[in-house]
């Protein structure tokens, strides 16, 4: 067997040195560059960075808070739009901390000259999505900037929620032996956005998986409570980045079985064409969970009982070896390290 | 005396008809155009629009939530920067609903190529301001957009807080007979931003009034509880727009004594030069309160005991006549209607 030494330049997607002290698109990727930036900026504000939502002590029940800015382009795409994406994204970040959504705020940054009808459509979409999630929009803000100072419309949603009884999921609670569950197929959101944006004319059946996951989480928590150790929605940076973040936060290793990861045929084909790894492509409607081994089958059965978890499956195991590392066991029996996304693969995916 | 009929064209800052179905800078003014837009969009989302913060029922104490997007230019100005402004603005919106701040979230939208040091400076400023307010930043998000798709950096902060005991301030609780109190001089923020932006070389002593008001509010509520009927910080659109909004929300009239409104000499001079009305210029560190008449002197004394209320003063009275209207009694004894700002006077002031 020939030893292939990886080309370190190609592998790390090098950054021009003169650019390193400026913000790069890759700083927003959800991958490693972003992790480095947040590792610096987060502590500066005293804000923890391993979770997408924070617990806030107000008494009982515990309040959970999460915020997200949405800059997706195009703003309308098969399966959703910037408004429904913003609502679902924030509801999902709350759900990943085991919280039922209680209220949302919405802040618009609008470029002068945006057609008012487009703002109306987005607002109506936010309303529909929020109603379907059973969460009210309670407050908002609108700022208008001059032409050229934004690209149409940006939406920042913040959500508060209350912890579900028995819910203790945290990025730090992964334990060796935990079973890694995935709620559905990966890659649909990222590939749909890219196909729409570039007018690539992919299979017209490609639709974003954008959807709320709080009911799925509520069912999982109701079934297994604190045995649901970790929950994470693999958005920017994809499944690979999410698993790496969780492995690092919990100081455990993760082994994923390649043949167990559901990649839809159209996603695989599009990724082949574009040179993307489906493991790095963003999702907006699936979650990964680390569940105590004695409860995993029960949780899996509950997940499959809901539409949004109908294709839930076991994709791997948490191990004590190689803490902080994610390894994939390939179809041919070899293993390879699954890295975080380094630079930017798909800017403005959400 | 000669009757001067006002020129309706100059008075209403007419909008080109072809533009009316596109977003205009004036839609972000904090004035009438914005009120019209929000009156349409708010109900679409089911969100109330008369307050800058919302009460959320979680049990006791009541949780209050507020969000604001900050797009100020320049990002650094005498008296503050986009980071401290974002923290103070959100803390103040919570305070205006009688809430002590509990937690903040921060979402950045960053333009590719922004110097990283600038992002660090803003982040540190957010941290300092939050610490000084006694409120933690608990969660955040960072999105990067390509060059030309934003103007450097936008910051959206959301705050949650808990209602102070006895606090019931609301835009709808103004009652005839209430005394109108103002916590300090007006116009400093807007004139400072404009002077800095345009390099007009105004009096170098011009400094934004950007500051947190939650301790002032806590002292007022501790002194008079529910007798503090209404609280509002007159930011975008200035004191005139804030009073008009409150008059409309409470279905009362407001009479303001012109000689009682504190306009610093430098603000008056700058407004003269630029053709601005100080009543329409944004503030970031003062509040207006409607207080029951039998408690107003006591509240005023408490306000004057704090730095941020040292120049607090009585500027007018709430009346039953002309509901929804604000009238100013001028120095010469005549009265004039004080309108909301109609178009945009100072875009990107906050």
XYZ file of C-alpha atoms in Angstrom:
700
model
C 0.000 0.000 0.000
C 1.315 3.396 -0.874
C 1.410 5.994 1.832
C -0.160 9.162 0.574
C 0.951 12.200 2.506
C -1.758 14.815 2.262
C -0.795 18.104 0.700
C -1.023 20.494 3.656
C -1.622 23.505 1.442
C -4.564 21.988 -0.371
C -5.900 20.517 2.835
C -6.131 23.740 4.779
C -7.431 26.086 2.049
C -4.737 28.671 2.777
C -5.542 32.284 3.404
C -3.499 35.038 1.816
C -1.395 36.372 4.670
C -2.194 39.986 3.958
C -5.844 39.144 4.514
C -5.602 37.438 7.852
C -6.374 40.529 9.865
C -9.531 41.243 7.974
C -12.836 39.455 8.229
C -13.143 36.763 5.567
C -16.236 35.048 4.254
C -14.876 31.924 5.952
C -15.298 33.606 9.317
C -19.028 33.087 8.832
C -18.804 29.502 7.614
C -19.787 27.618 10.731
C -16.443 25.859 10.402
C -12.993 26.156 11.858
C -12.214 29.769 10.967
C -15.461 30.792 12.578
C -14.736 28.693 15.642
C -11.398 30.471 16.005
C -13.002 33.893 15.690
C -15.713 33.071 18.215
C -13.184 31.547 20.584
C -11.583 34.979 20.643
C -14.654 37.221 20.590
C -16.946 35.185 22.841
C -14.808 35.400 25.985
C -14.279 39.096 25.244
C -18.013 39.502 25.883
C -18.074 36.855 28.582
C -20.366 34.783 26.362
C -20.028 31.002 26.179
C -19.587 29.669 22.654
C -20.222 25.939 22.748
C -23.987 26.231 22.580
C -26.349 28.028 20.202
C -28.691 28.950 23.034
C -28.125 30.009 26.627
C -29.827 29.152 29.871
C -30.876 32.238 31.821
C -31.713 31.945 35.469
C -35.035 33.583 36.198
C -36.484 31.050 38.581
C -38.535 28.037 37.553
C -38.934 27.071 34.808
C -35.548 28.000 33.414
C -35.558 30.502 30.522
C -33.459 29.705 27.434
C -32.369 32.376 24.928
C -30.988 32.145 21.395
C -30.328 34.584 18.545
C -29.488 34.240 14.845
C -28.932 36.642 11.973
C -30.218 35.448 8.593
C -28.567 36.679 5.392
C -29.535 33.855 3.045
C -29.494 34.496 -0.679
C -31.732 34.021 -2.543
C -34.394 35.041 -0.031
C -36.974 32.704 -1.544
C -36.072 29.101 -2.307
C -37.802 25.724 -2.676
C -38.987 24.731 0.774
C -38.871 28.126 2.437
C -37.698 31.713 2.516
C -35.660 33.979 4.769
C -38.697 34.453 7.023
C -39.606 30.822 7.673
C -35.902 29.970 7.898
C -35.429 32.621 10.594
C -38.344 31.322 12.660
C -37.387 27.663 12.299
C -33.699 28.340 12.905
C -34.381 30.077 16.192
C -37.042 27.616 17.342
C -34.547 24.838 16.588
C -31.701 26.462 18.505
C -33.974 26.682 21.544
C -35.057 23.080 21.048
C -31.419 21.918 20.990
C -31.164 23.169 24.580
C -34.314 21.247 25.463
C -36.601 24.272 25.478
C -40.122 24.819 24.219
C -40.354 28.183 22.406
C -42.146 30.924 24.321
C -41.680 34.113 22.291
C -39.768 35.489 19.315
C -38.449 38.915 18.392
C -37.710 39.943 14.810
C -35.334 42.711 13.660
C -35.167 43.726 10.004
C -32.295 45.508 8.301
C -33.756 46.642 4.985
C -31.979 48.122 1.995
C -33.633 51.241 0.658
C -35.555 50.397 -2.537
C -36.516 46.860 -1.552
C -39.993 46.304 -2.978
C -42.466 46.705 -0.148
C -44.303 43.643 -1.387
C -41.260 41.548 -0.721
C -41.112 42.830 2.842
C -44.808 41.991 3.169
C -44.251 38.470 1.840
C -41.421 37.841 4.284
C -43.431 39.258 7.159
C -46.372 37.028 6.293
C -44.074 34.033 6.049
C -42.682 34.808 9.510
C -46.226 35.009 10.818
C -47.250 31.699 9.253
C -44.147 29.889 10.461
C -44.478 31.277 13.970
C -48.146 30.320 14.134
C -47.366 26.815 12.924
C -44.724 26.539 15.651
C -47.170 27.822 18.251
C -44.918 30.734 19.252
C -45.861 34.436 19.128
C -43.719 37.227 17.654
C -43.851 39.692 20.539
C -41.583 42.550 19.513
C -39.475 43.801 16.627
C -37.417 46.527 15.033
C -36.920 47.840 11.506
C -33.879 49.736 10.273
C -33.449 51.015 6.748
C -29.998 51.571 5.232
C -29.154 53.266 1.938
C -28.834 51.528 -1.400
C -25.731 49.408 -1.515
C -25.418 49.224 2.279
C -27.200 45.859 2.501
C -28.274 43.198 0.044
C -32.045 43.614 0.187
C -33.058 42.283 3.568
C -31.470 40.737 6.636
C -33.523 39.266 9.455
C -32.350 38.674 13.017
C -34.600 36.550 15.193
C -34.182 35.976 18.893
C -36.154 33.413 20.816
C -36.816 32.705 24.432
C -38.115 29.403 25.652
C -38.675 27.404 28.795
C -36.832 24.199 29.596
C -38.879 21.052 29.129
C -39.210 18.982 32.317
C -36.329 16.521 32.486
C -34.411 18.202 29.656
C -30.678 18.539 30.233
C -29.142 18.377 26.766
C -25.808 20.125 26.445
C -22.886 20.021 24.038
C -20.747 18.986 27.013
C -22.787 15.943 28.100
C -21.621 13.411 25.479
C -20.361 10.207 27.167
C -18.461 7.214 25.776
C -20.989 4.590 24.797
C -23.659 7.083 23.740
C -25.444 6.241 20.524
C -25.366 8.912 17.796
C -28.766 9.388 16.178
C -29.581 11.518 13.135
C -33.172 12.584 12.509
C -33.117 12.643 8.722
C -31.164 12.942 5.452
C -28.401 15.536 5.157
C -27.383 18.181 2.644
C -30.775 19.232 1.309
C -30.759 22.843 2.472
C -27.275 23.746 1.276
C -27.587 22.062 -2.090
C -31.036 23.566 -2.691
C -29.800 27.096 -1.910
C -26.743 26.694 -4.088
C -28.746 25.233 -6.946
C -31.293 28.043 -6.762
C -28.675 30.736 -6.448
C -26.562 29.628 -9.326
C -29.477 28.585 -11.508
C -27.787 25.235 -11.941
C -31.013 23.528 -12.907
C -30.530 20.584 -10.551
C -33.214 18.006 -10.204
C -36.300 20.076 -9.571
C -37.205 17.821 -6.681
C -34.496 19.365 -4.514
C -36.208 21.105 -1.612
C -34.684 22.574 1.540
C -35.340 20.572 4.699
C -36.157 23.864 6.522
C -38.580 22.905 9.302
C -39.109 23.228 13.051
C -37.810 20.471 15.297
C -39.216 21.456 18.677
C -41.992 18.856 18.612
C -39.482 16.140 17.746
C -37.310 17.245 20.657
C -40.281 17.384 23.012
C -41.137 13.780 22.107
C -37.538 12.639 22.607
C -37.277 14.380 25.989
C -40.661 13.036 27.065
C -39.428 9.543 26.222
C -35.958 9.614 27.738
C -35.472 12.863 29.699
C -31.852 13.395 30.748
C -30.753 10.259 28.854
C -30.849 12.554 25.808
C -27.344 13.850 26.502
C -26.665 16.056 23.487
C -28.790 17.692 20.786
C -27.477 19.750 17.884
C -28.858 20.869 14.524
C -26.052 20.648 11.971
C -26.597 23.923 10.122
C -23.643 25.970 8.805
C -20.602 23.731 8.486
C -22.807 20.658 8.174
C -22.815 17.394 10.094
C -19.013 17.214 10.136
C -18.592 20.561 11.897
C -21.412 19.848 14.357
C -19.912 16.488 15.352
C -16.459 18.036 15.735
C -17.846 20.797 17.974
C -19.663 18.256 20.119
C -16.623 15.953 20.338
C -14.514 18.898 21.477
C -17.085 20.243 23.938
C -17.629 16.825 25.541
C -13.960 15.733 25.217
C -14.992 12.474 23.574
C -14.402 10.801 20.243
C -17.110 10.071 17.698
C -17.136 7.172 15.254
C -19.543 7.485 12.338
C -20.470 4.628 10.011
C -20.307 5.981 6.485
C -22.985 3.677 5.132
C -25.389 4.726 7.871
C -25.408 8.438 6.989
C -28.430 9.135 4.788
C -27.388 11.232 1.791
C -30.206 11.619 -0.750
C -29.209 10.650 -4.284
C -29.818 14.160 -5.622
C -27.624 15.641 -2.884
C -24.850 13.159 -3.637
C -25.068 13.944 -7.349
C -25.013 17.707 -6.795
C -22.099 17.432 -4.374
C -20.147 15.317 -6.851
C -20.706 17.914 -9.520
C -19.685 20.806 -7.302
C -16.859 19.142 -5.430
C -18.607 19.450 -2.070
C -18.605 16.995 0.796
C -22.220 16.378 1.907
C -20.897 16.224 5.476
C -20.022 19.932 5.211
C -23.271 21.053 3.613
C -25.779 22.967 5.756
C -29.046 21.480 6.999
C -32.042 23.313 8.455
C -34.362 20.498 9.422
C -32.457 17.663 11.008
C -30.768 17.092 14.335
C -28.063 14.874 15.727
C -28.454 13.423 19.229
C -26.150 11.578 21.616
C -28.343 9.263 23.681
C -27.476 6.896 26.532
C -27.165 3.394 24.993
C -29.920 1.809 27.080
C -32.463 4.386 25.867
C -31.374 4.818 22.255
C -33.784 2.318 20.683
C -36.717 3.809 22.528
C -35.773 7.347 21.455
C -35.274 6.218 17.870
C -38.729 4.648 17.829
C -40.302 7.829 19.160
C -38.483 9.916 16.545
C -39.727 7.705 13.733
C -43.266 8.258 14.934
C -43.131 11.923 13.815
C -42.958 13.224 10.244
C -39.791 15.188 10.926
C -38.086 12.086 12.323
C -39.566 9.484 9.985
C -36.133 8.740 8.535
C -34.261 8.877 11.841
C -31.384 6.473 12.072
C -28.367 5.456 14.117
C -25.179 6.731 12.505
C -22.468 6.045 15.048
C -21.124 5.827 18.556
C -19.391 8.039 21.089
C -16.027 6.627 22.223
C -13.425 7.425 24.864
C -10.556 7.212 22.391
C -9.339 10.166 20.291
C -11.193 12.865 22.309
C -12.186 15.856 20.198
C -11.935 13.827 17.006
C -14.531 12.509 14.606
C -13.645 9.412 12.607
C -15.612 7.798 9.822
C -15.575 4.055 9.203
C -15.848 3.833 5.438
C -17.657 1.309 3.326
C -14.428 -0.544 2.604
C -13.608 -0.878 6.300
C -10.907 1.792 6.555
C -11.258 4.887 8.710
C -10.705 8.546 7.939
C -10.721 11.662 10.063
C -13.719 13.917 9.497
C -12.578 17.518 9.838
C -14.496 20.672 10.459
C -15.104 22.832 7.463
C -12.096 25.151 7.317
C -12.799 28.076 5.020
C -16.109 28.958 3.457
C -17.905 26.491 1.272
C -21.265 28.160 0.792
C -21.522 31.744 1.992
C -24.926 33.126 2.961
C -26.556 29.729 3.244
C -28.727 30.859 6.156
C -50.347 90.360 11.819
C -49.927 88.573 8.532
C -51.308 85.076 8.194
C -48.666 82.774 6.799
C -50.089 79.696 5.170
C -47.539 76.925 5.395
C -46.254 75.505 2.141
C -47.725 71.990 2.142
C -45.033 70.647 -0.163
C -42.161 71.778 2.014
C -44.022 70.740 5.132
C -44.632 67.130 4.204
C -41.389 66.299 2.390
C -43.230 64.704 -0.536
C -42.334 61.290 -1.817
C -41.976 60.623 -5.527
C -45.040 58.596 -6.406
C -43.103 55.985 -8.322
C -41.185 55.214 -5.143
C -44.079 54.618 -2.816
C -44.078 50.852 -3.217
C -40.410 50.539 -2.397
C -38.785 50.865 0.978
C -37.521 54.408 1.542
C -34.955 55.654 4.009
C -37.857 57.408 5.712
C -39.370 54.039 6.556
C -36.599 53.726 9.115
C -36.890 57.231 10.511
C -38.771 56.567 13.711
C -41.345 59.001 12.371
C -44.641 58.855 10.571
C -43.637 56.826 7.515
C -42.180 54.217 9.811
C -45.282 54.228 11.982
C -47.379 53.567 8.871
C -45.143 50.704 7.788
C -45.156 49.109 11.230
C -48.891 49.559 11.537
C -49.137 47.329 8.483
C -46.363 44.818 9.172
C -46.807 44.430 12.929
C -50.331 43.008 12.822
C -49.213 40.755 9.957
C -46.941 39.060 12.493
C -49.394 39.484 15.333
C -46.881 41.752 17.061
C -48.017 44.831 18.952
C -46.336 48.040 17.837
C -46.971 50.676 20.498
C -44.145 49.525 22.764
C -40.440 48.905 22.191
C -40.462 45.907 24.501
C -42.965 43.147 25.160
C -44.174 41.430 28.279
C -43.914 37.649 28.057
C -45.829 35.496 30.464
C -43.558 32.913 32.050
C -44.844 33.071 35.593
C -43.528 35.419 38.256
C -41.661 37.649 37.840
C -42.852 38.682 34.402
C -40.248 38.466 31.606
C -39.860 41.451 29.260
C -38.244 41.184 25.808
C -36.901 43.807 23.398
C -34.816 43.800 20.208
C -33.022 46.457 18.172
C -30.854 46.461 15.057
C -28.033 49.020 15.067
C -26.716 50.408 11.777
C -25.231 53.696 13.008
C -22.610 55.411 10.897
C -19.928 56.249 11.813
C -19.476 53.280 14.132
C -17.305 55.274 16.534
C -18.398 58.717 17.705
C -17.841 61.036 20.667
C -19.557 59.437 23.629
C -19.861 55.892 22.321
C -19.773 53.434 19.461
C -22.103 50.930 17.804
C -21.348 48.417 20.579
C -22.125 50.568 23.612
C -25.073 52.082 21.753
C -26.495 48.592 21.123
C -26.193 47.597 24.773
C -27.598 50.866 26.119
C -30.374 50.977 23.556
C -31.638 47.540 24.486
C -31.209 48.021 28.228
C -33.183 51.253 27.865
C -36.005 49.654 25.897
C -36.394 47.093 28.676
C -36.268 49.848 31.285
C -39.069 51.746 29.528
C -41.308 48.742 30.277
C -40.223 48.849 33.910
C -37.831 45.914 33.660
C -34.389 45.279 35.094
C -32.120 43.720 32.435
C -31.411 40.027 32.895
C -29.534 38.905 29.773
C -28.522 40.124 26.322
C -27.903 38.395 23.010
C -25.756 39.921 20.262
C -25.905 39.112 16.534
C -23.308 40.538 14.147
C -23.691 40.956 10.399
C -20.172 41.654 9.189
C -19.000 42.759 5.761
C -16.131 40.723 4.424
C -12.885 42.739 4.729
C -13.833 44.600 7.910
C -10.607 44.927 9.890
C -10.667 42.294 12.608
C -9.385 44.863 15.069
C -12.510 46.883 14.568
C -14.643 43.852 15.352
C -12.520 43.307 18.460
C -12.962 46.921 19.544
C -16.730 46.731 19.143
C -16.868 43.424 20.968
C -14.838 44.832 23.854
C -17.070 47.876 23.960
C -20.152 45.635 24.169
C -18.495 43.749 27.014
C -17.630 46.931 28.915
C -21.070 48.429 28.469
C -22.819 45.209 29.488
C -20.626 44.865 32.565
C -21.294 48.466 33.553
C -25.028 47.781 33.214
C -24.711 44.605 35.274
C -26.162 42.410 32.511
C -24.443 39.397 30.903
C -24.194 38.701 27.164
C -25.366 35.091 27.122
C -25.486 34.124 23.462
C -24.707 35.440 20.003
C -24.342 34.840 16.305
C -21.990 36.055 13.579
C -22.776 36.148 9.868
C -20.368 37.361 7.218
C -21.606 38.751 3.900
C -19.531 39.622 0.845
C -18.002 43.008 0.104
C -20.653 45.517 -0.775
C -23.456 43.516 0.863
C -23.271 45.468 4.133
C -21.611 48.655 5.294
C -18.971 47.247 7.620
C -20.874 46.000 10.633
C -24.440 45.797 11.897
C -25.283 44.714 15.421
C -28.630 43.379 16.617
C -29.084 43.119 20.362
C -31.997 41.492 22.127
C -32.583 41.789 25.827
C -34.730 40.035 28.334
C -35.517 41.485 31.715
C -37.754 41.013 34.710
C -40.431 43.481 35.744
C -39.543 45.609 38.752
C -41.971 45.219 41.645
C -44.754 47.774 41.257
C -43.768 48.677 37.698
C -46.656 49.101 35.280
C -45.458 51.662 32.769
C -47.088 51.415 29.364
C -47.554 53.701 26.386
C -51.292 53.326 26.944
C -51.417 54.470 30.585
C -51.145 58.234 30.105
C -54.001 60.048 31.936
C -55.198 63.666 31.783
C -53.490 65.544 34.573
C -50.252 63.556 34.392
C -47.088 65.591 34.598
C -44.637 65.191 31.716
C -41.048 64.855 32.956
C -37.891 64.798 30.831
C -34.685 63.396 32.312
C -32.188 65.575 30.490
C -31.292 67.797 27.513
C -32.326 66.737 24.011
C -30.639 66.457 20.631
C -27.110 65.532 21.664
C -26.931 62.090 20.050
C -28.315 63.040 16.654
C -26.311 66.231 16.307
C -23.111 64.497 17.432
C -23.542 61.695 14.895
C -24.322 64.097 12.102
C -21.405 66.361 12.989
C -19.006 63.419 13.115
C -20.304 61.886 9.930
C -20.156 64.991 7.846
C -16.963 66.291 9.411
C -18.732 69.558 10.031
C -16.306 70.593 12.731
C -19.014 71.556 15.227
C -18.092 72.596 18.690
C -15.799 69.798 19.811
C -17.682 69.571 23.088
C -20.605 67.855 21.383
C -20.880 64.353 22.828
C -23.665 61.790 22.389
C -25.845 61.290 25.450
C -25.615 57.482 24.892
C -26.030 55.932 28.355
C -28.077 53.339 30.228
C -31.220 54.472 32.019
C -32.233 51.351 33.933
C -30.957 52.628 37.277
C -32.843 55.883 36.813
C -36.000 53.914 36.044
C -35.457 51.619 39.028
C -35.216 54.667 41.292
C -38.367 56.216 39.807
C -40.344 52.988 40.174
C -39.062 52.461 43.712
C -40.286 55.950 44.562
C -43.685 55.936 42.903
C -44.458 52.438 41.554
C -47.554 52.393 39.340
C -47.873 56.186 39.593
C -45.177 56.214 36.892
C -47.742 55.777 34.126
C -45.609 56.035 30.973
C -41.889 55.787 30.179
C -40.313 56.285 26.760
C -36.833 57.043 25.482
C -37.138 59.469 22.568
C -34.639 57.904 20.146
C -35.266 57.904 16.371
C -37.771 60.631 15.526
C -36.864 62.569 18.657
C -39.001 63.924 21.478
C -41.727 65.059 19.076
C -42.288 61.581 17.638
C -42.154 59.917 21.055
C -44.769 62.291 22.497
C -47.015 61.822 19.462
C -46.807 58.044 19.786
C -47.653 58.223 23.475
C -50.510 60.661 22.906
C -51.961 58.321 20.297
C -51.466 55.143 22.349
C -53.073 56.682 25.455
C -55.683 58.698 23.518
C -54.743 61.861 25.366
C -53.370 65.264 24.427
C -49.992 66.590 25.495
C -49.109 70.236 26.091
C -45.409 71.071 26.173
C -43.974 74.360 27.416
C -41.371 75.437 24.885
C -39.219 77.274 27.408
C -39.099 74.199 29.637
C -37.513 71.885 27.054
C -33.759 71.828 27.633
C -31.934 72.277 24.322
C -28.174 72.703 24.797
C -26.770 75.807 23.097
C -24.516 73.722 20.821
C -27.476 71.604 19.749
C -29.560 74.677 19.024
C -26.728 76.197 16.999
C -26.130 73.021 14.993
C -29.860 72.591 14.330
C -30.114 76.203 13.148
C -27.254 75.643 10.765
C -28.686 72.410 9.385
C -32.341 73.346 9.358
C -33.266 70.663 11.866
C -35.844 70.845 14.630
C -34.235 69.689 17.912
C -37.568 68.056 18.772
C -37.016 65.623 15.879
C -33.390 64.812 16.653
C -32.559 61.414 18.167
C -31.523 60.942 21.795
C -29.923 57.883 23.369
C -29.702 58.835 27.009
C -32.833 60.579 28.150
C -36.371 59.524 28.886
C -39.778 61.114 29.035
C -42.218 60.065 31.765
C -45.910 60.691 32.408
C -46.383 60.658 36.185
C -49.523 61.019 38.315
C -49.644 64.675 39.464
C -49.536 63.916 43.188
C -46.274 61.975 42.819
C -44.495 64.060 40.174
C -42.453 66.259 42.528
C -41.233 63.242 44.450
C -40.236 61.424 41.229
C -38.497 64.540 39.927
C -36.473 64.833 43.132
C -35.425 61.178 42.900
C -34.390 61.623 39.262
C -32.257 64.628 40.099
C -30.426 62.543 42.681
C -28.808 60.441 39.922
C -26.202 61.597 37.402
C -28.332 60.547 34.451
C -31.278 62.554 35.796
C -29.399 65.523 37.239
C -31.012 67.863 34.718
C -34.472 66.312 34.906
C -37.278 68.796 34.530
C -41.001 69.179 34.054
C -41.795 70.015 30.452
C -45.564 69.760 30.214
C -48.913 68.240 31.059
C -51.212 65.535 29.768
C -54.679 66.848 28.876
C -58.024 65.381 27.890
C -58.436 67.781 24.961
C -57.085 67.064 21.441
C -56.436 63.327 22.017
C -53.529 62.024 19.950
C -52.116 65.517 19.513
C -49.070 67.244 20.930
C -49.173 71.013 21.229
C -46.382 73.343 22.210
C -46.973 76.578 24.108
C -44.343 78.897 22.687
C -42.338 81.560 24.403
C -44.582 84.283 22.984
C -47.706 82.627 24.343
C -49.051 81.139 21.120
C -49.421 77.395 20.528
C -48.329 75.192 17.638
C -48.921 71.582 16.799
C -45.845 69.376 17.205
C -45.903 66.753 14.461
C -44.135 63.466 14.159
C -41.145 63.411 11.908
C -42.517 62.550 8.467
C -39.692 61.472 6.164
C -36.106 60.823 7.134
C -34.068 63.487 8.786
C -30.964 61.603 9.824
C -30.637 58.097 8.422
C -28.565 55.533 10.327
C -28.538 57.523 13.535
C -28.664 54.361 15.654
